[in-house]
């Protein structure tokens, strides 16, 4: 096939706020129309034909990824009570095998808990959502999605006997839970599960209490959220004393606690929701530790007493820092939120890891993660004198030192609450993911595990650096770089990656697959643009709603700076982004097509306005706080001003590779399909515009590690081609 498919145009007009807009590709939304599948399959055939010359390169890159990966590999054991849990992969198998052994045992003592490869047989797509062992380590509960639509079905079985007690294949009529979202927590009775169910718009809207083996008809609704802007989740405190039911929107949160020893007790409201106030909770001793933005843009840490059944939930305003709680104050009332760490300029508190006698506070400063350990025991432990500071009632503290100037770090698999050891993960753009364990009593730390990179790879041959660009309004935008000096000459062909939404920071982390680009002389860059979470709440708010244009300006400024400063060849810059980052790619194609020789837009959120106008589409209403509700004329005009599908104009567009997932519940497949059709009908460029739709997968692409490697090899080969390094 030498010519691209042509999507027919059918009359359709959108009328709202006194405007009329033709949308001749609206018909692609009808997944039941045979012409839709025919068109998507034709696009796939065209993309395959247009990239056929890259078949050998794709296979070569796939082989490189495979050769650098230890295909048979065991994860680090995670101790919990009398057992150690781990996961392993086996050469030739797509999926993970979950195993356990007695604590202190050997590999010979391991027993298989769950072999995902066996469960995946006969399914084009397979993914485990949640995996949870009962507190007595007797039962295993897990959820599975076999369509890619993020709707999960529950199975529970007895580990010793293998008997399935709950699930779609049990003999009992009506037994088994389906259409679950993420979140699965055991109560301490070892027979009650808390799980999350969804409504017709696929919004997680209720937490149900399910007794293993019982007919779901009798399940109790522990909590239902009727406000369509909010979604619910369920988790547990590290102490295992409480089940936590959370309800949150993009800007507001509310939590309830259920006594894990009394799963049928009424959930206790921690604090009533207030607009634009967020909080998260954990438990230690006789207090709750709460991270909140109430009174602190970048969040503060406070404490409140542990609730009891007779306590009254919170309402009203919280006090200022340092206010003492009155003795008769009800649980959760603002006056009982006693400040432990207050607001600090330039430091964002992202969350905490809580243990019996220490707390790790996750902070972000200057775009980098800081892990600060607070020893809540009264005595200063030996070995922790350096870099320590008194933090009041949280005890003496110290910051975990990191070995490189640009990195990412976070908590590891810490399954035990009563411990004096803390595992944390570490990576950089030149250091593979690593797991360290800190001994709080000695102050020493040990590297327990690091992702192997096989072959003749010399990681010291790569370099990383952080620079900055200047946006049109004068804002300094961080850019993380990695390259292989011996493989390139300046200015270099460059792949620039961006996201910029939902306050999600883009990690400057390691990628085994990326080495195939670096070895071919490509400079890789991440633009840490506004809308993300790299530089605190103001950085996020500076790239959302009416400020969304800053996200696009920051990315364009990053590309321009890389070229003007001599890092990147101006004629060979390729951009890549996915989902909300795909919206960014669409904006770049419309606003700055001259900056890029190619663009990869993966499952791109490009039909923003039409999606936000349709509350029946999954997740739409919950997204209003991020993008705006276009029922409001002002929000309508704001979104219309940048929405990629709305703003396609005749221009010399760069080469484009666009991906979609037919069962994607987050970005519907028709968004990229409509965008590609409109671009093709409008562009003045002869550069190819390619659409590739996964017909049996969703937002994350194909399942299975080998399938994922092949998918990445396809994209990397395309990037090499447009950059001229194929």
XYZ file of C-alpha atoms in Angstrom:
726
model
C 0.000 0.000 0.000
C 1.678 3.189 -1.206
C -1.114 5.684 -0.525
C -2.613 6.326 2.921
C -6.242 5.450 3.596
C -8.751 8.252 3.315
C -11.373 8.472 6.040
C -14.657 9.493 4.515
C -16.286 12.699 5.688
C -19.849 12.610 6.985
C -21.849 15.656 7.909
C -21.897 16.450 11.608
C -22.081 19.850 13.276
C -21.368 20.688 16.929
C -23.516 23.524 18.237
C -22.759 25.121 21.606
C -22.406 28.626 23.055
C -23.589 30.164 19.815
C -20.900 28.476 17.727
C -21.225 25.910 14.954
C -18.275 23.654 14.156
C -18.164 20.991 11.456
C -16.767 17.646 12.591
C -16.838 15.395 9.502
C -14.904 12.591 11.232
C -17.256 12.367 14.205
C -18.496 9.021 12.836
C -15.224 7.346 13.870
C -16.590 7.318 17.437
C -19.005 4.526 16.548
C -17.028 1.393 17.335
C -19.996 -0.735 16.224
C -19.798 0.645 12.685
C -17.936 -1.944 10.551
C -16.418 0.911 8.567
C -14.554 2.083 11.682
C -12.673 -1.178 12.165
C -12.075 -1.385 8.416
C -10.521 2.078 8.459
C -8.317 1.370 11.499
C -7.081 -1.873 9.971
C -6.334 -0.075 6.715
C -4.311 2.486 8.642
C -2.371 -0.311 10.330
C -1.626 -1.884 6.949
C -0.445 1.458 5.571
C 1.795 2.082 8.576
C 3.312 -1.385 8.234
C 3.969 -0.795 4.537
C 5.371 2.698 5.119
C 7.817 1.390 7.701
C 8.673 -1.896 5.963
C 12.163 -0.584 5.205
C 12.770 -0.484 8.966
C 12.015 -4.168 9.541
C 15.682 -5.149 9.914
C 16.393 -2.178 12.200
C 13.358 -3.013 14.346
C 14.578 -6.571 14.726
C 18.090 -5.353 15.509
C 16.881 -2.968 18.229
C 14.604 -5.639 19.680
C 17.588 -8.017 19.786
C 19.666 -5.337 21.518
C 17.026 -4.777 24.196
C 16.716 -8.518 24.683
C 20.475 -9.050 24.821
C 20.896 -6.362 27.497
C 18.165 -7.906 29.662
C 18.638 -10.783 32.080
C 15.606 -12.716 30.917
C 15.611 -15.193 33.799
C 15.764 -13.036 36.877
C 14.564 -13.056 40.494
C 13.511 -9.928 42.311
C 14.816 -9.147 45.762
C 12.887 -11.101 48.447
C 10.451 -8.971 50.424
C 10.170 -10.262 54.011
C 6.806 -10.310 55.749
C 6.292 -12.240 59.001
C 7.433 -15.845 58.434
C 7.674 -15.520 54.664
C 9.656 -13.906 51.877
C 7.869 -12.907 48.684
C 9.427 -12.293 45.305
C 8.713 -12.288 41.581
C 10.720 -13.857 38.815
C 10.865 -13.870 35.053
C 11.931 -16.830 32.931
C 13.588 -16.695 29.529
C 11.002 -17.104 26.803
C 8.013 -16.323 29.016
C 6.074 -13.077 28.650
C 4.821 -12.629 32.195
C 5.904 -12.653 35.821
C 5.793 -15.667 38.148
C 5.030 -14.832 41.799
C 6.692 -17.072 44.404
C 7.405 -17.250 48.129
C 9.580 -19.188 50.528
C 9.950 -19.450 54.313
C 11.890 -16.568 55.780
C 15.593 -17.312 55.612
C 14.971 -20.190 53.200
C 16.706 -20.970 49.918
C 15.551 -21.037 46.310
C 14.864 -24.750 46.748
C 12.180 -23.850 49.309
C 10.232 -21.627 46.920
C 6.671 -22.388 45.931
C 4.810 -20.771 43.050
C 1.910 -18.589 44.144
C 0.761 -17.341 40.765
C 2.093 -17.970 37.268
C 0.775 -15.174 35.083
C 1.899 -17.044 31.967
C -0.574 -19.858 32.656
C -3.393 -17.403 33.305
C -2.589 -15.470 30.114
C -2.943 -18.488 27.827
C -5.587 -17.899 25.184
C -5.749 -14.143 25.789
C -4.421 -11.525 23.377
C -4.101 -9.143 26.316
C -3.457 -9.926 29.979
C -2.693 -7.799 33.026
C -2.851 -8.336 36.774
C -4.291 -5.319 38.578
C -3.933 -6.137 42.289
C -2.268 -9.012 44.135
C -2.868 -9.354 47.887
C -2.019 -12.101 50.394
C -4.290 -12.399 53.443
C -2.806 -11.295 56.790
C -2.431 -14.941 57.883
C -0.646 -15.718 54.572
C -3.188 -18.449 53.781
C -5.147 -16.936 50.886
C -4.156 -15.090 47.722
C -6.494 -12.601 46.041
C -5.786 -11.148 42.624
C -7.585 -9.272 39.846
C -7.162 -9.695 36.088
C -7.958 -7.646 32.969
C -8.027 -9.568 29.664
C -9.260 -6.766 27.378
C -7.076 -3.756 28.146
C -10.087 -1.744 29.313
C -8.904 -1.652 32.954
C -11.941 -3.579 34.197
C -10.806 -6.370 36.506
C -12.241 -9.665 37.758
C -11.388 -11.121 41.192
C -10.110 -14.586 42.069
C -9.239 -15.864 45.565
C -7.652 -19.233 46.296
C -6.154 -21.212 49.160
C -2.372 -21.189 48.727
C -1.735 -24.573 50.335
C -4.436 -26.568 48.566
C -4.862 -24.505 45.418
C -8.629 -24.545 45.899
C -10.348 -21.576 44.283
C -12.669 -20.034 46.855
C -13.917 -17.060 44.915
C -13.918 -16.086 41.279
C -15.564 -16.475 37.896
C -14.783 -20.200 37.711
C -16.082 -21.251 41.121
C -19.035 -23.670 41.223
C -21.159 -21.441 43.438
C -23.676 -19.555 41.269
C -23.131 -15.822 41.120
C -19.816 -16.027 42.942
C -17.010 -13.732 41.862
C -16.543 -9.999 41.475
C -16.124 -8.308 38.093
C -15.813 -4.758 36.779
C -13.429 -3.817 39.553
C -11.013 -0.907 39.442
C -7.623 -0.715 41.154
C -7.528 -1.314 44.915
C -7.871 -4.502 46.949
C -7.338 -4.676 50.729
C -7.769 -7.493 53.256
C -9.299 -6.949 56.667
C -7.592 -8.680 59.577
C -10.258 -11.403 59.796
C -8.649 -13.025 56.702
C -12.013 -13.417 55.002
C -13.172 -9.876 54.195
C -11.949 -7.911 51.195
C -12.479 -4.255 50.404
C -12.564 -3.580 46.652
C -13.457 -0.729 44.285
C -16.249 -0.905 41.731
C -17.055 1.428 38.835
C -20.150 3.106 37.458
C -21.369 3.110 33.849
C -18.863 5.838 32.936
C -16.125 3.623 34.394
C -15.577 6.038 37.275
C -14.455 4.232 40.451
C -17.423 5.323 42.537
C -17.871 2.873 45.432
C -15.994 0.652 47.846
C -17.644 -2.662 48.584
C -17.054 -5.081 51.457
C -16.958 -8.648 50.158
C -16.710 -11.872 52.141
C -14.667 -14.495 50.303
C -16.911 -17.120 48.749
C -20.119 -15.185 49.269
C -22.521 -14.170 46.526
C -21.675 -10.564 45.527
C -25.387 -9.781 45.710
C -24.930 -9.667 49.468
C -21.890 -7.364 49.389
C -22.123 -4.288 51.561
C -21.417 -0.884 50.101
C -18.932 0.578 52.553
C -18.910 3.903 50.736
C -20.452 5.417 47.609
C -19.342 8.631 45.956
C -22.181 10.423 44.139
C -20.271 13.536 43.099
C -19.116 12.781 39.545
C -16.022 14.949 39.949
C -14.663 12.505 42.544
C -13.376 8.955 42.344
C -12.741 6.516 45.179
C -9.857 4.258 46.156
C -8.999 1.896 48.963
C -5.716 1.177 50.733
C -4.349 0.358 54.142
C -2.107 1.998 56.691
C 1.381 0.548 57.067
C 0.463 -0.479 60.608
C -2.374 -2.632 59.179
C -4.672 -1.151 61.817
C -6.941 0.679 59.373
C -8.445 0.252 55.945
C -8.429 3.672 54.284
C -11.242 4.678 51.943
C -10.295 7.739 49.937
C -12.454 9.975 47.773
C -10.802 12.659 45.712
C -11.042 14.967 42.765
C -8.110 16.631 41.037
C -8.089 19.320 43.727
C -9.947 18.025 46.799
C -9.782 14.903 48.961
C -11.595 13.211 51.821
C -10.777 10.016 53.742
C -12.529 7.498 55.952
C -11.064 4.837 58.215
C -12.357 1.349 58.907
C -10.971 -0.597 61.857
C -9.236 -3.529 60.126
C -10.081 -5.738 63.129
C -13.778 -4.869 62.765
C -14.413 -4.751 59.005
C -18.170 -4.440 59.453
C -17.816 -1.264 61.530
C -18.947 2.065 60.139
C -16.201 4.042 58.311
C -15.086 7.079 60.319
C -14.691 10.329 58.423
C -11.285 11.884 59.098
C -12.179 15.328 57.860
C -14.988 16.660 55.732
C -13.997 17.745 52.233
C -13.380 21.401 51.528
C -12.837 22.783 48.055
C -9.181 22.783 46.963
C -7.970 21.148 50.197
C -6.120 17.830 49.852
C -4.827 15.498 52.507
C -3.381 12.005 52.807
C -3.058 9.934 55.965
C -1.043 7.197 57.628
C -0.981 5.824 61.157
C 1.713 5.583 63.842
C 1.058 4.718 67.480
C -1.776 6.800 68.849
C -1.757 9.365 66.084
C -2.518 9.860 62.445
C 0.123 11.567 60.331
C -1.466 13.781 57.695
C 0.116 15.481 54.690
C -2.068 18.405 53.611
C -2.036 21.597 51.572
C -4.366 23.280 54.076
C -2.383 26.386 54.947
C 0.609 25.405 52.800
C 0.714 25.548 48.992
C 3.426 22.884 48.899
C 1.937 20.867 51.775
C 2.822 20.444 55.423
C 2.806 17.516 57.854
C 0.410 17.496 60.805
C -0.808 14.961 63.342
C -4.218 14.098 64.755
C -5.330 11.613 67.411
C -6.408 8.109 66.407
C -10.199 8.058 66.054
C -12.713 6.001 67.947
C -16.341 5.178 67.193
C -17.689 8.047 69.313
C -15.641 10.766 67.635
C -17.192 13.506 65.529
C -15.834 14.160 62.036
C -14.270 17.446 61.140
C -15.894 20.572 59.789
C -14.821 24.176 59.732
C -11.519 25.921 59.461
C -8.205 24.610 60.691
C -6.040 26.680 63.003
C -2.748 28.300 62.231
C 0.572 26.603 62.811
C 1.289 25.881 66.443
C -2.256 26.231 67.758
C -2.782 23.875 70.683
C -5.798 21.535 70.547
C -8.471 22.041 73.185
C -8.871 18.998 75.394
C -12.496 18.445 74.367
C -11.925 18.899 70.607
C -13.611 16.146 68.548
C -11.526 13.897 66.314
C -10.626 15.407 62.987
C -11.634 18.943 63.912
C -9.208 21.498 62.541
C -7.882 22.353 65.989
C -6.579 18.808 66.447
C -4.424 19.017 63.350
C -1.174 19.817 65.091
C 1.668 20.925 62.854
C 4.901 18.911 62.762
C 6.521 20.266 59.590
C 5.300 23.590 58.300
C 5.400 25.254 54.913
C 8.886 25.909 53.533
C 9.740 27.952 50.456
C 10.862 25.795 47.548
C 10.220 22.451 49.282
C 7.249 20.287 48.319
C 6.177 17.406 50.592
C 5.063 14.596 48.272
C 4.192 12.047 50.966
C 5.498 9.880 53.791
C 6.496 6.293 54.564
C 5.425 5.510 58.110
C 6.851 2.837 60.447
C 6.530 1.998 64.117
C 9.273 4.339 65.273
C 10.455 6.294 62.267
C 8.983 8.286 59.395
C 10.462 8.983 55.965
C 9.267 12.261 54.463
C 9.400 12.470 50.669
C 10.275 16.001 49.630
C 11.046 17.597 46.291
C 13.408 20.557 46.034
C 14.945 22.082 42.905
C 13.242 19.358 40.909
C 14.934 16.539 42.851
C 13.577 14.038 45.365
C 14.845 14.324 48.946
C 14.270 11.482 51.401
C 14.419 12.741 55.001
C 14.343 10.158 57.789
C 12.865 11.189 61.151
C 13.660 8.843 64.037
C 10.672 9.154 66.347
C 12.447 7.380 69.189
C 13.644 9.868 71.795
C 17.336 8.932 71.682
C 19.616 10.005 68.869
C 20.841 6.746 67.256
C 24.541 6.289 66.665
C 25.823 6.855 63.174
C 23.236 9.485 62.271
C 24.981 12.585 63.554
C 25.928 14.002 60.176
C 23.457 16.182 58.321
C 20.945 15.833 61.160
C 18.489 18.365 62.478
C 15.979 18.390 65.284
C 12.425 18.212 63.915
C 10.518 18.520 67.166
C 8.073 15.754 67.889
C 9.124 13.802 64.811
C 12.523 13.324 66.407
C 16.015 13.937 65.024
C 16.283 13.703 61.262
C 18.780 13.302 58.464
C 18.641 13.335 54.700
C 19.665 10.250 52.736
C 22.581 11.343 50.585
C 22.402 10.573 46.870
C 25.530 9.879 44.796
C 24.693 11.860 41.631
C 23.529 15.425 40.976
C 20.579 14.350 38.789
C 18.585 11.271 39.863
C 15.247 9.842 41.003
C 14.548 8.045 44.289
C 11.609 6.708 46.247
C 10.445 4.176 48.803
C 10.961 0.488 48.072
C 9.148 -2.705 49.082
C 8.837 -2.166 52.840
C 6.223 -4.696 53.936
C 6.943 -4.687 57.679
C 5.891 -1.923 60.042
C 8.032 -2.909 63.033
C 11.508 -2.591 61.556
C 14.620 -0.481 61.804
C 15.525 -0.973 58.152
C 14.304 1.065 55.215
C 14.496 0.076 51.575
C 14.505 2.739 48.894
C 14.898 2.754 45.144
C 17.410 4.866 43.245
C 18.099 5.477 39.571
C 19.522 8.096 37.236
C 19.764 8.413 33.489
C 23.083 6.521 33.648
C 22.425 4.269 36.668
C 20.049 1.293 36.434
C 17.265 0.963 39.017
C 18.858 0.032 42.322
C 17.529 -0.987 45.738
C 19.337 0.176 48.857
C 18.631 -0.732 52.468
C 19.325 1.748 55.250
C 20.009 0.537 58.799
C 18.742 3.259 61.112
C 20.696 2.022 64.120
C 24.117 1.855 62.479
C 23.535 4.561 59.885
C 24.963 2.272 57.231
C 23.347 1.441 53.941
C 23.808 -1.436 51.543
C 23.149 -1.894 47.838
C 20.927 -4.983 47.784
C 20.059 -5.194 44.120
C 20.549 -3.443 40.791
C 18.909 -4.116 37.458
C 21.478 -6.080 35.424
C 22.542 -4.664 32.064
C 24.127 -7.507 30.131
C 26.487 -7.601 27.198
C 29.482 -5.356 26.724
C 27.680 -2.239 27.965
C 29.985 0.185 29.777
C 27.709 2.544 31.672
C 30.612 4.865 32.469
C 30.661 5.731 28.768
C 27.431 7.731 29.109
C 26.995 11.244 30.461
C 24.072 13.057 32.057
C 23.521 16.721 32.843
C 20.738 19.118 33.745
C 20.492 22.441 31.910
C 17.708 24.999 31.569
C 15.862 26.913 28.890
C 14.057 30.236 29.228
C 10.351 30.385 28.419
C 8.839 33.482 26.748
C 7.663 34.801 30.131
C 11.171 34.470 31.587
C 10.586 31.223 33.486
C 13.569 28.872 33.715
C 12.643 25.377 32.469
C 14.832 22.419 33.564
C 16.003 19.934 30.915
C 17.606 16.583 31.741
C 20.085 15.248 29.187
C 21.855 11.941 28.572
C 24.207 11.009 25.752
C 27.195 8.868 24.775
C 30.143 11.156 23.948
C 31.956 8.607 21.804
C 28.904 8.038 19.601
C 27.949 11.574 18.585
C 29.227 14.865 17.331
C 27.772 18.271 18.127
C 25.169 19.450 17.356
C 23.537 16.067 17.725
C 20.306 14.507 16.531
C 17.965 14.788 19.507
C 14.849 13.148 20.926
C 12.985 15.566 23.205
C 10.401 14.052 25.556
C 7.645 15.916 27.393
C 4.470 15.464 29.423
C 3.437 18.439 31.571
C 0.145 17.523 33.255
C -1.542 16.274 36.432
C 1.388 17.434 38.630
C 3.271 14.308 37.536
C 7.056 14.821 37.510
C 8.938 13.175 34.649
C 11.706 11.098 36.264
C 15.291 11.422 35.103
C 15.580 7.644 35.235
C 17.384 4.841 33.441
C 16.106 3.006 30.366
C 17.705 -0.115 28.937
C 15.886 0.367 25.638
C 17.086 3.970 25.379
C 20.685 2.773 25.080
C 19.891 1.750 21.498
C 19.307 5.423 20.701
C 22.320 6.705 22.633
C 24.620 4.165 20.979
C 23.505 5.482 17.584
C 24.536 9.012 18.481
C 21.215 10.441 19.635
C 20.985 13.000 22.442
C 18.010 12.259 24.707
C 16.357 15.132 26.587
C 13.431 15.478 28.999
C 11.812 18.904 29.223
C 10.459 19.326 32.762
C 7.709 21.701 31.730
C 4.948 23.443 33.664
C 1.892 21.343 34.359
C 4.128 18.638 35.833
C 5.173 18.287 39.455
C 8.915 18.838 39.313
C 8.973 22.225 41.039
C 6.024 22.225 43.408
C 2.351 23.117 43.263
C 2.893 26.501 41.595
C 4.740 24.731 38.752
C 1.697 22.518 38.249
C -0.837 25.322 38.445
C 1.259 27.316 36.003
C 0.460 24.726 33.310
C -3.232 23.889 33.747
C -6.625 25.421 32.978
C -6.143 28.977 31.660
C -2.357 28.613 32.056
C -2.096 25.580 29.765
C -0.317 27.622 27.115
C 2.745 27.687 29.401
C 3.151 23.930 28.942
C 3.447 24.409 25.193
C 5.649 27.484 25.461
C 8.041 25.678 27.819
C 8.436 22.716 25.472
C 8.993 24.888 22.416
C 11.514 26.958 24.368
C 13.335 23.762 25.357
C 13.639 22.673 21.726
C 14.772 26.131 20.676
C 17.378 26.303 23.444
C 18.809 22.881 22.652
C 19.344 24.055 19.076
C 20.645 27.565 19.812
C 23.030 26.349 22.532
C 24.641 23.823 20.195
C 23.322 20.690 21.845
C 20.890 19.649 19.112
C 20.966 19.838 15.340
C 18.057 22.192 14.539
C 17.094 20.051 11.537
C 17.100 16.828 13.542
C 14.949 17.221 16.646
C 12.204 14.637 17.152
C 9.537 15.088 19.851
C 7.802 12.307 21.788
C 4.959 12.269 24.314
C 1.998 10.141 25.307
C -1.539 10.616 26.632
C -1.590 14.160 28.082
C 1.924 14.383 26.643
C 0.293 13.479 23.334
C -1.847 16.592 23.692
C 1.454 18.442 24.003
C 2.636 16.802 20.785
C -0.556 17.891 19.022
C -0.049 21.462 20.180
C 3.546 21.403 18.912
C 2.463 20.105 15.503
C -0.046 22.949 15.237
C 1.987 25.774 16.783
C 5.616 24.951 15.946
C 5.779 22.409 13.115
C 9.075 23.942 11.979
C 10.882 22.930 15.193
C 10.680 19.171 14.638
C 11.608 16.741 11.903
C 9.356 14.129 13.454
C 6.804 13.665 16.229
C 5.732 10.506 18.050
C 2.340 10.951 19.726
C 1.333 7.880 21.734
C -2.368 7.494 22.652
C -2.618 11.288 22.400
C -5.378 13.242 24.114
C -5.964 15.438 21.072
C -9.757 15.751 20.784
C -9.899 17.515 24.121
C -12.854 19.775 23.550
C -15.256 17.157 22.201
C -14.266 14.709 24.926
C -14.738 17.250 27.683
C -18.145 18.096 26.255
C -19.312 14.498 26.639
C -19.784 13.485 30.305
C -20.701 9.931 29.228
C -17.110 9.236 28.188
C -15.101 7.535 30.979
C -13.182 9.976 33.180
C -14.534 13.156 31.519
C -16.223 14.726 34.554
C -13.284 13.937 36.843
C -11.043 15.832 34.378
C -12.841 19.160 34.652
C -10.463 20.371 37.385
C -7.494 19.754 35.080
C -8.798 21.189 31.808
C -12.021 23.060 32.658
C -15.692 22.356 32.060
C -16.549 23.575 28.558
C -20.184 24.017 29.579
C -18.725 27.295 30.886
C -18.191 29.589 27.866
C -14.862 30.862 29.214
C -13.510 27.332 29.703
C -14.898 26.385 26.285
C -12.939 29.157 24.587
C -9.787 28.351 26.561
C -9.814 24.689 25.550
C -10.784 25.520 21.976
C -7.782 27.837 21.731
C -5.296 24.964 22.105
C -7.117 21.632 21.538
C -5.082 19.947 18.777
C -8.016 18.593 16.766
C -9.710 21.992 16.768
C -6.650 23.859 15.531
C -5.323 21.837 12.612
C -4.401 24.239 9.818
C -2.646 23.985 6.491
C 1.072 23.798 7.248
C 4.229 21.855 6.461
C 3.801 19.361 9.265
C 6.658 17.101 10.375
C 6.585 13.330 9.953
C 4.173 11.810 12.465
C 3.749 8.431 14.129
C 0.507 8.293 16.121
C -0.650 5.326 18.224
C -3.999 4.301 19.698
C -5.579 1.443 21.659
C -9.005 0.170 20.645
C -10.021 -0.665 24.231
C -8.333 2.356 25.829
C -10.663 3.819 28.521
C -8.472 6.868 29.143
C -7.973 8.239 25.640
C -10.586 6.844 23.301
C -9.172 5.383 20.087
C -11.138 7.850 17.956
C -9.180 10.859 19.219
C -5.932 9.980 17.410
C -7.925 8.519 14.489
C -9.890 11.749 13.941
C -6.762 13.867 14.356
C -4.806 11.884 11.774
C -7.704 12.060 9.314
C -7.933 15.834 9.683
C -4.167 16.321 9.424
C -4.032 14.282 6.236
C -6.838 16.308 4.683
C -5.209 19.621 5.639
C -1.404 19.371 5.554
C 0.744 20.872 2.831
C 3.610 18.563 3.735
C 4.603 15.369 1.954
C 5.967 13.856 5.159
C 4.141 10.638 6.131
C 1.455 10.742 8.815
C 1.091 7.260 10.293
C -1.554 5.794 12.607
C -1.005 2.505 14.413
C -3.871 1.117 16.532
C -3.531 -1.807 18.918
C -6.723 -3.702 18.149
C -6.577 -5.802 21.325
C -5.032 -3.487 23.898
C -5.642 -0.265 25.790
C -3.800 2.770 27.109
C -0.543 1.025 27.992
C -0.109 -0.788 24.700
C 0.397 -4.528 24.298
C 0.860 -6.749 27.345
C 3.761 -9.144 27.856
C 7.372 -8.037 28.111
C 8.496 -9.345 24.710
C 5.501 -7.691 23.040
C 6.324 -4.459 24.869
C 9.970 -4.658 23.724
C 8.878 -5.167 20.121
C 6.520 -2.222 20.402
C 9.309 -0.015 21.748
C 11.688 -1.276 19.046
C 9.112 -0.231 16.434
C 8.995 3.302 17.838
C 12.763 3.618 18.315
C 13.421 2.438 14.759
C 10.987 5.080 13.512
C 12.772 7.756 15.563
C 16.156 6.674 14.212
C 14.752 6.929 10.690
C 13.390 10.477 11.015
C 16.607 11.567 12.753
C 18.704 10.102 9.963
C 20.653 7.671 12.133
C 19.014 4.469 10.898
